[in-house]
């Protein structure tokens, strides 16, 4: 399960940032094309946070990022529904994905 190694490096990043403080919330942005399954990420986090002193009581908050494409013919940006990558404006297929592949920690909230 790919999500396990994602969670492990996530906790690693948190530990570097927290400087010994406890973590309250980790906010993660996940693109729909990132290949990460939010449900698996949550359960992997439940397992691994127990082993981390600073993440033990942390909550994981996931923001799901829509897939956005730019049409290279008419320059219109649009949100992809149902994995249909054609431009809804001109029906062209000459599109480029500009959003939705990413997965990153948006921010970390520390306990006072
Ligand atoms: Zn177009």
mmCIF file of N, CA, C and O and ligand atoms in Angstrom:
data_model
loop_
_atom_site.group_PDB
_atom_site.id
_atom_site.type_symbol
_atom_site.label_atom_id
_atom_site.label_comp_id
_atom_site.label_asym_id
_atom_site.label_seq_id
_atom_site.Cartn_x
_atom_site.Cartn_y
_atom_site.Cartn_z
ATOM 1 N N UNK A 1 0.853 -1.206 0.000
ATOM 2 C CA UNK A 1 0.000 0.000 0.000
ATOM 3 C C UNK A 1 0.880 1.244 0.000
ATOM 4 O O UNK A 1 1.621 1.505 0.933
ATOM 5 N N UNK A 2 0.801 1.981 -1.072
ATOM 6 C CA UNK A 2 1.594 3.187 -1.288
ATOM 7 C C UNK A 2 1.364 4.232 -0.182
ATOM 8 O O UNK A 2 2.260 4.961 0.196
ATOM 9 N N UNK A 3 0.141 4.268 0.323
ATOM 10 C CA UNK A 3 -0.228 5.283 1.318
ATOM 11 C C UNK A 3 0.600 5.178 2.597
ATOM 12 O O UNK A 3 0.821 6.168 3.274
ATOM 13 N N UNK A 4 1.053 3.971 2.927
ATOM 14 C CA UNK A 4 1.862 3.773 4.136
ATOM 15 C C UNK A 4 3.144 4.582 4.078
ATOM 16 O O UNK A 4 3.509 5.259 5.033
ATOM 17 N N UNK A 5 3.850 4.500 2.950
ATOM 18 C CA UNK A 5 5.109 5.238 2.843
ATOM 19 C C UNK A 5 4.839 6.737 2.770
ATOM 20 O O UNK A 5 5.647 7.538 3.235
ATOM 21 N N UNK A 6 3.698 7.108 2.206
ATOM 22 C CA UNK A 6 3.324 8.527 2.178
ATOM 23 C C UNK A 6 3.144 9.048 3.601
ATOM 24 O O UNK A 6 3.662 10.102 3.962
ATOM 25 N N UNK A 7 2.425 8.263 4.410
ATOM 26 C CA UNK A 7 2.182 8.671 5.800
ATOM 27 C C UNK A 7 3.496 8.725 6.579
ATOM 28 O O UNK A 7 3.729 9.649 7.355
ATOM 29 N N UNK A 8 4.364 7.753 6.328
ATOM 30 C CA UNK A 8 5.641 7.743 7.033
ATOM 31 C C UNK A 8 6.457 9.001 6.740
ATOM 32 O O UNK A 8 7.014 9.614 7.646
ATOM 33 N N UNK A 9 6.513 9.406 5.491
ATOM 34 C CA UNK A 9 7.285 10.615 5.187
ATOM 35 C C UNK A 9 6.559 11.868 5.663
ATOM 36 O O UNK A 9 7.179 12.863 6.032
ATOM 37 N N UNK A 10 5.223 11.788 5.711
ATOM 38 C CA UNK A 10 4.439 12.906 6.233
ATOM 39 C C UNK A 10 4.762 13.150 7.716
ATOM 40 O O UNK A 10 4.994 14.286 8.136
ATOM 41 N N UNK A 11 4.767 12.084 8.477
ATOM 42 C CA UNK A 11 5.070 12.189 9.907
ATOM 43 C C UNK A 11 6.507 12.664 10.106
ATOM 44 O O UNK A 11 6.806 13.469 10.989
ATOM 45 N N UNK A 12 7.368 12.205 9.237
ATOM 46 C CA UNK A 12 8.764 12.634 9.265
ATOM 47 C C UNK A 12 8.883 14.151 9.083
ATOM 48 O O UNK A 12 9.590 14.833 9.822
ATOM 49 N N UNK A 13 8.147 14.673 8.103
ATOM 50 C CA UNK A 13 8.146 16.119 7.844
ATOM 51 C C UNK A 13 7.588 16.867 9.053
ATOM 52 O O UNK A 13 8.133 17.881 9.475
ATOM 53 N N UNK A 14 6.513 16.334 9.623
ATOM 54 C CA UNK A 14 5.896 16.948 10.800
ATOM 55 C C UNK A 14 6.886 17.042 11.949
ATOM 56 O O UNK A 14 6.972 18.061 12.626
ATOM 57 N N UNK A 15 7.622 15.970 12.161
ATOM 58 C CA UNK A 15 8.559 15.957 13.284
ATOM 59 C C UNK A 15 9.647 16.996 13.104
ATOM 60 O O UNK A 15 10.105 17.612 14.056
ATOM 61 N N UNK A 16 10.049 17.217 11.864
ATOM 62 C CA UNK A 16 11.066 18.232 11.596
ATOM 63 C C UNK A 16 10.520 19.637 11.846
ATOM 64 O O UNK A 16 11.231 20.513 12.312
ATOM 65 N N UNK A 17 9.239 19.821 11.515
ATOM 66 C CA UNK A 17 8.641 21.158 11.641
ATOM 67 C C UNK A 17 8.217 21.497 13.062
ATOM 68 O O UNK A 17 8.229 22.644 13.458
ATOM 69 N N UNK A 18 7.788 20.473 13.797
ATOM 70 C CA UNK A 18 7.166 20.724 15.096
ATOM 71 C C UNK A 18 8.179 21.108 16.168
ATOM 72 O O UNK A 18 7.813 21.726 17.159
ATOM 73 N N UNK A 19 9.429 20.758 15.971
ATOM 74 C CA UNK A 19 10.485 21.060 16.941
ATOM 75 C C UNK A 19 10.075 20.675 18.364
ATOM 76 O O UNK A 19 10.172 21.478 19.305
ATOM 77 N N UNK A 20 9.567 19.473 18.513
ATOM 78 C CA UNK A 20 9.255 18.958 19.844
ATOM 79 C C UNK A 20 7.849 19.254 20.328
ATOM 80 O O UNK A 20 7.395 18.650 21.292
ATOM 81 N N UNK A 21 7.157 20.172 19.661
ATOM 82 C CA UNK A 21 5.782 20.464 20.073
ATOM 83 C C UNK A 21 4.842 19.390 19.550
ATOM 84 O O UNK A 21 5.130 18.728 18.563
ATOM 85 N N UNK A 22 3.687 19.276 20.209
ATOM 86 C CA UNK A 22 2.706 18.307 19.747
ATOM 87 C C UNK A 22 1.903 18.878 18.585
ATOM 88 O O UNK A 22 1.635 20.080 18.536
ATOM 89 N N UNK A 23 1.492 17.995 17.696
ATOM 90 C CA UNK A 23 0.744 18.444 16.523
ATOM 91 C C UNK A 23 -0.750 18.267 16.740
ATOM 92 O O UNK A 23 -1.199 17.222 17.206
ATOM 93 N N UNK A 24 -1.481 19.327 16.414
ATOM 94 C CA UNK A 24 -2.928 19.325 16.584
ATOM 95 C C UNK A 24 -3.596 18.803 15.310
ATOM 96 O O UNK A 24 -4.393 17.887 15.348
ATOM 97 N N UNK A 25 -3.286 19.413 14.211
ATOM 98 C CA UNK A 25 -3.910 19.037 12.939
ATOM 99 C C UNK A 25 -2.881 19.072 11.808
ATOM 100 O O UNK A 25 -2.031 19.960 11.768
ATOM 101 N N UNK A 26 -3.002 18.117 10.907
ATOM 102 C CA UNK A 26 -2.199 18.135 9.683
ATOM 103 C C UNK A 26 -3.182 18.297 8.527
ATOM 104 O O UNK A 26 -4.106 17.494 8.377
ATOM 105 N N UNK A 27 -3.013 19.358 7.765
ATOM 106 C CA UNK A 27 -3.900 19.597 6.635
ATOM 107 C C UNK A 27 -3.167 19.201 5.349
ATOM 108 O O UNK A 27 -2.101 19.720 5.051
ATOM 109 N N UNK A 28 -3.760 18.248 4.638
ATOM 110 C CA UNK A 28 -3.110 17.711 3.446
ATOM 111 C C UNK A 28 -3.997 17.936 2.227
ATOM 112 O O UNK A 28 -5.204 17.709 2.275
ATOM 113 N N UNK A 29 -3.405 18.411 1.160
ATOM 114 C CA UNK A 29 -4.127 18.566 -0.098
ATOM 115 C C UNK A 29 -3.837 17.360 -0.989
ATOM 116 O O UNK A 29 -2.685 17.012 -1.213
ATOM 117 N N UNK A 30 -4.898 16.755 -1.486
ATOM 118 C CA UNK A 30 -4.748 15.575 -2.336
ATOM 119 C C UNK A 30 -5.478 15.790 -3.648
ATOM 120 O O UNK A 30 -6.693 15.954 -3.673
ATOM 121 N N UNK A 31 -4.752 15.777 -4.726
ATOM 122 C CA UNK A 31 -5.365 15.879 -6.043
ATOM 123 C C UNK A 31 -6.050 14.576 -6.403
ATOM 124 O O UNK A 31 -5.593 13.505 -6.007
ATOM 125 N N UNK A 32 -7.133 14.682 -7.153
ATOM 126 C CA UNK A 32 -7.868 13.473 -7.553
ATOM 127 C C UNK A 32 -7.043 12.581 -8.481
ATOM 128 O O UNK A 32 -7.359 11.424 -8.681
ATOM 129 N N UNK A 33 -5.986 13.138 -9.062
ATOM 130 C CA UNK A 33 -5.128 12.355 -9.948
ATOM 131 C C UNK A 33 -3.822 11.943 -9.272
ATOM 132 O O UNK A 33 -2.921 11.435 -9.930
ATOM 133 N N UNK A 34 -3.720 12.186 -7.983
ATOM 134 C CA UNK A 34 -2.452 11.943 -7.300
ATOM 135 C C UNK A 34 -2.167 10.456 -7.108
ATOM 136 O O UNK A 34 -1.046 10.055 -6.855
ATOM 137 N N UNK A 35 -3.207 9.635 -7.248
ATOM 138 C CA UNK A 35 -3.034 8.202 -7.039
ATOM 139 C C UNK A 35 -3.153 7.813 -5.573
ATOM 140 O O UNK A 35 -3.011 6.652 -5.222
ATOM 141 N N UNK A 36 -3.408 8.796 -4.730
ATOM 142 C CA UNK A 36 -3.565 8.524 -3.306
ATOM 143 C C UNK A 36 -5.053 8.365 -2.990
ATOM 144 O O UNK A 36 -5.864 9.203 -3.360
ATOM 145 N N UNK A 37 -5.360 7.291 -2.324
ATOM 146 C CA UNK A 37 -6.740 7.034 -1.918
ATOM 147 C C UNK A 37 -6.949 7.632 -0.525
ATOM 148 O O UNK A 37 -6.343 7.169 0.441
ATOM 149 N N UNK A 38 -7.796 8.685 -0.415
ATOM 150 C CA UNK A 38 -7.961 9.362 0.885
ATOM 151 C C UNK A 38 -8.294 8.406 2.031
ATOM 152 O O UNK A 38 -7.775 8.547 3.126
ATOM 153 N N UNK A 39 -9.127 7.433 1.744
ATOM 154 C CA UNK A 39 -9.547 6.475 2.774
ATOM 155 C C UNK A 39 -8.352 5.662 3.296
ATOM 156 O O UNK A 39 -8.189 5.465 4.496
ATOM 157 N N UNK A 40 -7.494 5.216 2.396
ATOM 158 C CA UNK A 40 -6.302 4.456 2.782
ATOM 159 C C UNK A 40 -5.316 5.342 3.531
ATOM 160 O O UNK A 40 -4.644 4.889 4.447
ATOM 161 N N UNK A 41 -5.239 6.588 3.102
ATOM 162 C CA UNK A 41 -4.324 7.515 3.761
ATOM 163 C C UNK A 41 -4.742 7.722 5.217
ATOM 164 O O UNK A 41 -3.920 7.711 6.121
ATOM 165 N N UNK A 42 -6.045 7.851 5.423
ATOM 166 C CA UNK A 42 -6.565 8.023 6.778
ATOM 167 C C UNK A 42 -6.276 6.800 7.645
ATOM 168 O O UNK A 42 -5.844 6.935 8.788
ATOM 169 N N UNK A 43 -6.510 5.600 7.101
ATOM 170 C CA UNK A 43 -6.276 4.428 7.947
ATOM 171 C C UNK A 43 -4.789 4.202 8.189
ATOM 172 O O UNK A 43 -4.410 3.747 9.269
ATOM 173 N N UNK A 44 -3.952 4.514 7.207
ATOM 174 C CA UNK A 44 -2.504 4.404 7.417
ATOM 175 C C UNK A 44 -2.054 5.395 8.489
ATOM 176 O O UNK A 44 -1.211 5.080 9.333
ATOM 177 N N UNK A 45 -2.655 6.570 8.471
ATOM 178 C CA UNK A 45 -2.310 7.581 9.471
ATOM 179 C C UNK A 45 -2.690 7.113 10.877
ATOM 180 O O UNK A 45 -1.944 7.308 11.836
ATOM 181 N N UNK A 46 -3.863 6.479 10.982
ATOM 182 C CA UNK A 46 -4.314 5.954 12.278
ATOM 183 C C UNK A 46 -3.303 4.969 12.869
ATOM 184 O O UNK A 46 -3.092 4.937 14.072
ATOM 185 N N UNK A 47 -2.711 4.169 12.005
ATOM 186 C CA UNK A 47 -1.733 3.173 12.460
ATOM 187 C C UNK A 47 -0.427 3.844 12.883
ATOM 188 O O UNK A 47 0.101 3.579 13.955
ATOM 189 N N UNK A 48 0.058 4.758 12.059
ATOM 190 C CA UNK A 48 1.402 5.297 12.273
ATOM 191 C C UNK A 48 1.475 6.415 13.309
ATOM 192 O O UNK A 48 2.520 6.629 13.906
ATOM 193 N N UNK A 49 0.390 7.117 13.508
ATOM 194 C CA UNK A 49 0.461 8.232 14.449
ATOM 195 C C UNK A 49 0.711 7.748 15.880
ATOM 196 O O UNK A 49 1.313 8.446 16.684
ATOM 197 N N UNK A 50 0.257 6.524 16.186
ATOM 198 C CA UNK A 50 0.468 5.934 17.501
ATOM 199 C C UNK A 50 1.951 5.861 17.859
ATOM 200 O O UNK A 50 2.327 5.961 19.015
ATOM 201 N N UNK A 51 2.770 5.653 16.822
ATOM 202 C CA UNK A 51 4.202 5.475 17.056
ATOM 203 C C UNK A 51 4.956 6.791 17.132
ATOM 204 O O UNK A 51 6.137 6.823 17.443
ATOM 205 N N UNK A 52 4.279 7.868 16.822
ATOM 206 C CA UNK A 52 4.946 9.157 16.842
ATOM 207 C C UNK A 52 4.504 9.956 18.060
ATOM 208 O O UNK A 52 3.310 10.165 18.271
ATOM 209 N N UNK A 53 5.472 10.374 18.826
ATOM 210 C CA UNK A 53 5.192 11.124 20.042
ATOM 211 C C UNK A 53 4.387 12.390 19.749
ATOM 212 O O UNK A 53 3.426 12.702 20.433
ATOM 213 N N UNK A 54 4.800 13.101 18.721
ATOM 214 C CA UNK A 54 4.184 14.406 18.453
ATOM 215 C C UNK A 54 2.907 14.320 17.616
ATOM 216 O O UNK A 54 2.132 15.260 17.563
ATOM 217 N N UNK A 55 2.686 13.192 16.948
ATOM 218 C CA UNK A 55 1.485 13.056 16.104
ATOM 219 C C UNK A 55 0.401 12.206 16.752
ATOM 220 O O UNK A 55 -0.686 12.035 16.190
ATOM 221 N N UNK A 56 0.691 11.686 17.909
ATOM 222 C CA UNK A 56 -0.218 10.777 18.613
ATOM 223 C C UNK A 56 -1.670 11.242 18.643
ATOM 224 O O UNK A 56 -2.585 10.496 18.371
ATOM 225 N N UNK A 57 -1.873 12.527 18.975
ATOM 226 C CA UNK A 57 -3.236 13.054 19.090
ATOM 227 C C UNK A 57 -3.626 13.949 17.915
ATOM 228 O O UNK A 57 -4.594 14.695 17.992
ATOM 229 N N UNK A 58 -2.860 13.861 16.884
ATOM 230 C CA UNK A 58 -3.110 14.749 15.747
ATOM 231 C C UNK A 58 -4.311 14.288 14.926
ATOM 232 O O UNK A 58 -4.614 13.101 14.850
ATOM 233 N N UNK A 59 -4.983 15.270 14.340
ATOM 234 C CA UNK A 59 -6.076 14.979 13.417
ATOM 235 C C UNK A 59 -5.562 15.202 12.001
ATOM 236 O O UNK A 59 -4.755 16.083 11.748
ATOM 237 N N UNK A 60 -6.074 14.387 11.106
ATOM 238 C CA UNK A 60 -5.701 14.528 9.706
ATOM 239 C C UNK A 60 -6.876 15.152 8.970
ATOM 240 O O UNK A 60 -7.993 14.659 9.035
ATOM 241 N N UNK A 61 -6.606 16.276 8.314
ATOM 242 C CA UNK A 61 -7.663 16.915 7.544
ATOM 243 C C UNK A 61 -7.285 16.891 6.066
ATOM 244 O O UNK A 61 -6.223 17.369 5.688
ATOM 245 N N UNK A 62 -8.159 16.317 5.240
ATOM 246 C CA UNK A 62 -7.831 16.175 3.822
ATOM 247 C C UNK A 62 -8.649 17.126 2.958
ATOM 248 O O UNK A 62 -9.868 17.192 3.078
ATOM 249 N N UNK A 63 -7.972 17.870 2.129
ATOM 250 C CA UNK A 63 -8.641 18.688 1.115
ATOM 251 C C UNK A 63 -8.490 17.986 -0.228
ATOM 252 O O UNK A 63 -7.371 17.755 -0.680
ATOM 253 N N UNK A 64 -9.602 17.660 -0.842
ATOM 254 C CA UNK A 64 -9.537 16.992 -2.144
ATOM 255 C C UNK A 64 -9.507 18.053 -3.238
ATOM 256 O O UNK A 64 -10.383 18.920 -3.308
ATOM 257 N N UNK A 65 -8.476 17.979 -4.057
ATOM 258 C CA UNK A 65 -8.278 18.986 -5.109
ATOM 259 C C UNK A 65 -8.814 18.454 -6.441
ATOM 260 O O UNK A 65 -8.443 17.367 -6.888
ATOM 261 N N UNK A 66 -9.688 19.231 -7.045
ATOM 262 C CA UNK A 66 -10.267 18.853 -8.341
ATOM 263 C C UNK A 66 -9.210 18.829 -9.439
ATOM 264 O O UNK A 66 -8.189 19.486 -9.353
ATOM 265 N N UNK A 67 -9.520 18.077 -10.476
ATOM 266 C CA UNK A 67 -8.642 18.045 -11.639
ATOM 267 C C UNK A 67 -8.984 19.237 -12.534
ATOM 268 O O UNK A 67 -10.145 19.440 -12.887
ATOM 269 N N UNK A 68 -7.963 20.011 -12.866
ATOM 270 C CA UNK A 68 -8.189 21.190 -13.687
ATOM 271 C C UNK A 68 -7.351 21.074 -14.955
ATOM 272 O O UNK A 68 -6.183 20.689 -14.899
ATOM 273 N N UNK A 69 -7.964 21.388 -16.071
ATOM 274 C CA UNK A 69 -7.210 21.341 -17.325
ATOM 275 C C UNK A 69 -7.188 22.715 -17.999
ATOM 276 O O UNK A 69 -8.087 23.534 -17.800
ATOM 277 N N UNK A 70 -6.157 22.924 -18.773
ATOM 278 C CA UNK A 70 -6.066 24.126 -19.592
ATOM 279 C C UNK A 70 -6.144 23.669 -21.042
ATOM 280 O O UNK A 70 -5.428 22.757 -21.459
ATOM 281 N N UNK A 71 -7.047 24.297 -21.796
ATOM 282 C CA UNK A 71 -7.154 23.962 -23.213
ATOM 283 C C UNK A 71 -6.107 24.768 -23.976
ATOM 284 O O UNK A 71 -6.061 25.991 -23.877
ATOM 285 N N UNK A 72 -5.268 24.072 -24.709
ATOM 286 C CA UNK A 72 -4.196 24.757 -25.423
ATOM 287 C C UNK A 72 -4.705 25.391 -26.714
ATOM 288 O O UNK A 72 -4.016 26.176 -27.351
ATOM 289 N N UNK A 73 -5.926 25.060 -27.112
ATOM 290 C CA UNK A 73 -6.509 25.655 -28.312
ATOM 291 C C UNK A 73 -7.246 26.955 -27.997
ATOM 292 O O UNK A 73 -7.023 27.967 -28.646
ATOM 293 N N UNK A 74 -8.121 26.920 -26.967
ATOM 294 C CA UNK A 74 -8.897 28.128 -26.678
ATOM 295 C C UNK A 74 -8.482 28.799 -25.364
ATOM 296 O O UNK A 74 -9.074 29.781 -24.954
ATOM 297 N N UNK A 75 -7.467 28.243 -24.698
ATOM 298 C CA UNK A 75 -6.900 28.821 -23.471
ATOM 299 C C UNK A 75 -7.867 28.875 -22.299
ATOM 300 O O UNK A 75 -7.666 29.623 -21.352
ATOM 301 N N UNK A 76 -8.930 28.072 -22.346
ATOM 302 C CA UNK A 76 -9.890 28.071 -21.247
ATOM 303 C C UNK A 76 -9.507 27.010 -20.208
ATOM 304 O O UNK A 76 -9.148 25.892 -20.558
ATOM 305 N N UNK A 77 -9.617 27.416 -18.936
ATOM 306 C CA UNK A 77 -9.372 26.467 -17.854
ATOM 307 C C UNK A 77 -10.693 25.864 -17.419
ATOM 308 O O UNK A 77 -11.685 26.565 -17.311
ATOM 309 N N UNK A 78 -10.721 24.554 -17.176
ATOM 310 C CA UNK A 78 -11.958 23.956 -16.684
ATOM 311 C C UNK A 78 -11.690 22.798 -15.738
ATOM 312 O O UNK A 78 -10.617 22.215 -15.729
ATOM 313 N N UNK A 79 -12.716 22.494 -14.948
ATOM 314 C CA UNK A 79 -12.652 21.385 -14.000
ATOM 315 C C UNK A 79 -13.093 20.111 -14.711
ATOM 316 O O UNK A 79 -14.093 20.115 -15.422
ATOM 317 N N UNK A 80 -12.343 19.055 -14.522
ATOM 318 C CA UNK A 80 -12.662 17.782 -15.166
ATOM 319 C C UNK A 80 -13.675 17.001 -14.345
ATOM 320 O O UNK A 80 -13.493 16.798 -13.154
ATOM 321 N N UNK A 81 -14.755 16.607 -14.989
ATOM 322 C CA UNK A 81 -15.755 15.749 -14.350
ATOM 323 C C UNK A 81 -15.682 14.371 -14.996
ATOM 324 O O UNK A 81 -15.515 14.263 -16.209
ATOM 325 N N UNK A 82 -15.829 13.343 -14.207
ATOM 326 C CA UNK A 82 -15.859 11.960 -14.711
ATOM 327 C C UNK A 82 -14.668 11.616 -15.615
ATOM 328 O O UNK A 82 -14.829 10.892 -16.596
ATOM 329 N N UNK A 83 -13.526 12.161 -15.311
ATOM 330 C CA UNK A 83 -12.297 11.851 -16.058
ATOM 331 C C UNK A 83 -12.428 12.078 -17.564
ATOM 332 O O UNK A 83 -11.864 11.371 -18.381
ATOM 333 N N UNK A 84 -13.214 13.089 -17.910
ATOM 334 C CA UNK A 84 -13.355 13.462 -19.309
ATOM 335 C C UNK A 84 -12.438 14.663 -19.572
ATOM 336 O O UNK A 84 -12.712 15.772 -19.128
ATOM 337 N N UNK A 85 -11.343 14.404 -20.283
ATOM 338 C CA UNK A 85 -10.314 15.426 -20.425
ATOM 339 C C UNK A 85 -10.475 16.304 -21.659
ATOM 340 O O UNK A 85 -9.560 17.000 -22.063
ATOM 341 N N UNK A 86 -11.640 16.233 -22.288
ATOM 342 C CA UNK A 86 -11.887 17.113 -23.422
ATOM 343 C C UNK A 86 -12.272 18.505 -22.930
ATOM 344 O O UNK A 86 -12.864 18.654 -21.873
ATOM 345 N N UNK A 87 -11.941 19.509 -23.691
ATOM 346 C CA UNK A 87 -12.284 20.876 -23.325
ATOM 347 C C UNK A 87 -13.789 21.076 -23.492
ATOM 348 O O UNK A 87 -14.335 20.844 -24.570
ATOM 349 N N UNK A 88 -14.492 21.474 -22.412
ATOM 350 C CA UNK A 88 -15.944 21.652 -22.518
ATOM 351 C C UNK A 88 -16.314 22.854 -23.387
ATOM 352 O O UNK A 88 -17.443 22.957 -23.873
ATOM 353 N N UNK A 89 -15.376 23.730 -23.601
ATOM 354 C CA UNK A 89 -15.636 24.947 -24.367
ATOM 355 C C UNK A 89 -15.599 24.710 -25.872
ATOM 356 O O UNK A 89 -16.544 25.017 -26.587
ATOM 357 N N UNK A 90 -14.486 24.128 -26.356
ATOM 358 C CA UNK A 90 -14.346 23.938 -27.809
ATOM 359 C C UNK A 90 -14.345 22.458 -28.201
ATOM 360 O O UNK A 90 -14.182 22.122 -29.360
ATOM 361 N N UNK A 91 -14.517 21.559 -27.213
ATOM 362 C CA UNK A 91 -14.532 20.103 -27.411
ATOM 363 C C UNK A 91 -13.193 19.554 -27.901
ATOM 364 O O UNK A 91 -13.111 18.430 -28.389
ATOM 365 N N UNK A 92 -12.170 20.355 -27.801
ATOM 366 C CA UNK A 92 -10.857 19.903 -28.253
ATOM 367 C C UNK A 92 -10.214 18.947 -27.262
ATOM 368 O O UNK A 92 -10.588 18.892 -26.090
ATOM 369 N N UNK A 93 -9.247 18.171 -27.739
ATOM 370 C CA UNK A 93 -8.553 17.231 -26.853
ATOM 371 C C UNK A 93 -7.129 17.712 -26.553
ATOM 372 O O UNK A 93 -6.349 17.030 -25.907
ATOM 373 N N UNK A 94 -6.815 18.883 -27.038
ATOM 374 C CA UNK A 94 -5.475 19.438 -26.864
ATOM 375 C C UNK A 94 -5.377 20.150 -25.507
ATOM 376 O O UNK A 94 -5.230 21.352 -25.427
ATOM 377 N N UNK A 95 -5.513 19.354 -24.445
ATOM 378 C CA UNK A 95 -5.553 19.943 -23.110
ATOM 379 C C UNK A 95 -4.365 19.498 -22.264
ATOM 380 O O UNK A 95 -3.759 18.459 -22.506
ATOM 381 N N UNK A 96 -4.067 20.307 -21.275
ATOM 382 C CA UNK A 96 -2.956 20.031 -20.383
ATOM 383 C C UNK A 96 -3.492 20.039 -18.949
ATOM 384 O O UNK A 96 -4.259 20.926 -18.579
ATOM 385 N N UNK A 97 -3.100 19.048 -18.161
ATOM 386 C CA UNK A 97 -3.555 19.004 -16.763
ATOM 387 C C UNK A 97 -2.730 19.991 -15.943
ATOM 388 O O UNK A 97 -1.506 19.917 -15.926
ATOM 389 N N UNK A 98 -3.403 20.932 -15.293
ATOM 390 C CA UNK A 98 -2.658 21.918 -14.516
ATOM 391 C C UNK A 98 -2.883 21.769 -13.010
ATOM 392 O O UNK A 98 -2.200 22.385 -12.215
ATOM 393 N N UNK A 99 -3.831 20.930 -12.629
ATOM 394 C CA UNK A 99 -4.137 20.743 -11.215
ATOM 395 C C UNK A 99 -4.671 19.341 -10.993
ATOM 396 O O UNK A 99 -5.327 18.791 -11.863
ATOM 397 N N UNK A 100 -4.390 18.778 -9.820
ATOM 398 C CA UNK A 100 -5.005 17.499 -9.489
ATOM 399 C C UNK A 100 -4.022 16.357 -9.333
ATOM 400 O O UNK A 100 -4.365 15.304 -8.840
ATOM 401 N N UNK A 101 -2.762 16.562 -9.760
ATOM 402 C CA UNK A 101 -1.767 15.494 -9.631
ATOM 403 C C UNK A 101 -1.005 15.604 -8.316
ATOM 404 O O UNK A 101 -0.265 14.707 -7.950
ATOM 405 N N UNK A 102 -1.190 16.730 -7.650
ATOM 406 C CA UNK A 102 -0.357 17.016 -6.493
ATOM 407 C C UNK A 102 -0.841 16.358 -5.214
ATOM 408 O O UNK A 102 -1.995 15.983 -5.080
ATOM 409 N N UNK A 103 0.051 16.218 -4.282
ATOM 410 C CA UNK A 103 -0.274 15.793 -2.927
ATOM 411 C C UNK A 103 0.775 16.412 -2.034
ATOM 412 O O UNK A 103 1.946 16.168 -2.224
ATOM 413 N N UNK A 104 0.348 17.256 -1.139
ATOM 414 C CA UNK A 104 1.316 17.896 -0.258
ATOM 415 C C UNK A 104 0.666 18.346 1.045
ATOM 416 O O UNK A 104 -0.561 18.479 1.127
ATOM 417 N N UNK A 105 1.501 18.567 2.034
ATOM 418 C CA UNK A 105 1.016 19.086 3.311
ATOM 419 C C UNK A 105 0.764 20.579 3.128
ATOM 420 O O UNK A 105 1.674 21.333 2.782
ATOM 421 N N UNK A 106 -0.471 20.981 3.313
ATOM 422 C CA UNK A 106 -0.806 22.395 3.166
ATOM 423 C C UNK A 106 -0.269 23.177 4.359
ATOM 424 O O UNK A 106 0.439 24.153 4.198
ATOM 425 N N UNK A 107 -0.643 22.751 5.541
ATOM 426 C CA UNK A 107 -0.026 23.316 6.741
ATOM 427 C C UNK A 107 -0.217 22.411 7.948
ATOM 428 O O UNK A 107 -1.010 21.478 7.914
ATOM 429 N N UNK A 108 0.536 22.719 8.972
ATOM 430 C CA UNK A 108 0.500 21.936 10.202
ATOM 431 C C UNK A 108 0.131 22.869 11.337
ATOM 432 O O UNK A 108 0.683 23.957 11.446
ATOM 433 N N UNK A 109 -0.849 22.467 12.138
ATOM 434 C CA UNK A 109 -1.196 23.273 13.308
ATOM 435 C C UNK A 109 -0.625 22.619 14.557
ATOM 436 O O UNK A 109 -0.849 21.442 14.807
ATOM 437 N N UNK A 110 0.112 23.412 15.317
ATOM 438 C CA UNK A 110 0.748 22.900 16.532
ATOM 439 C C UNK A 110 -0.114 23.211 17.742
ATOM 440 O O UNK A 110 -0.852 24.185 17.768
ATOM 441 N N UNK A 111 0.013 22.368 18.748
ATOM 442 C CA UNK A 111 -0.658 22.636 20.019
ATOM 443 C C UNK A 111 0.127 23.697 20.773
ATOM 444 O O UNK A 111 1.339 23.735 20.692
ATOM 445 N N UNK A 112 -0.592 24.555 21.504
ATOM 446 C CA UNK A 112 0.097 25.597 22.272
ATOM 447 C C UNK A 112 0.841 24.995 23.456
ATOM 448 O O UNK A 112 0.370 24.082 24.073
HETATM 449 ZN ZN1 LIG B 1 -10.873 24.575 -25.706
#
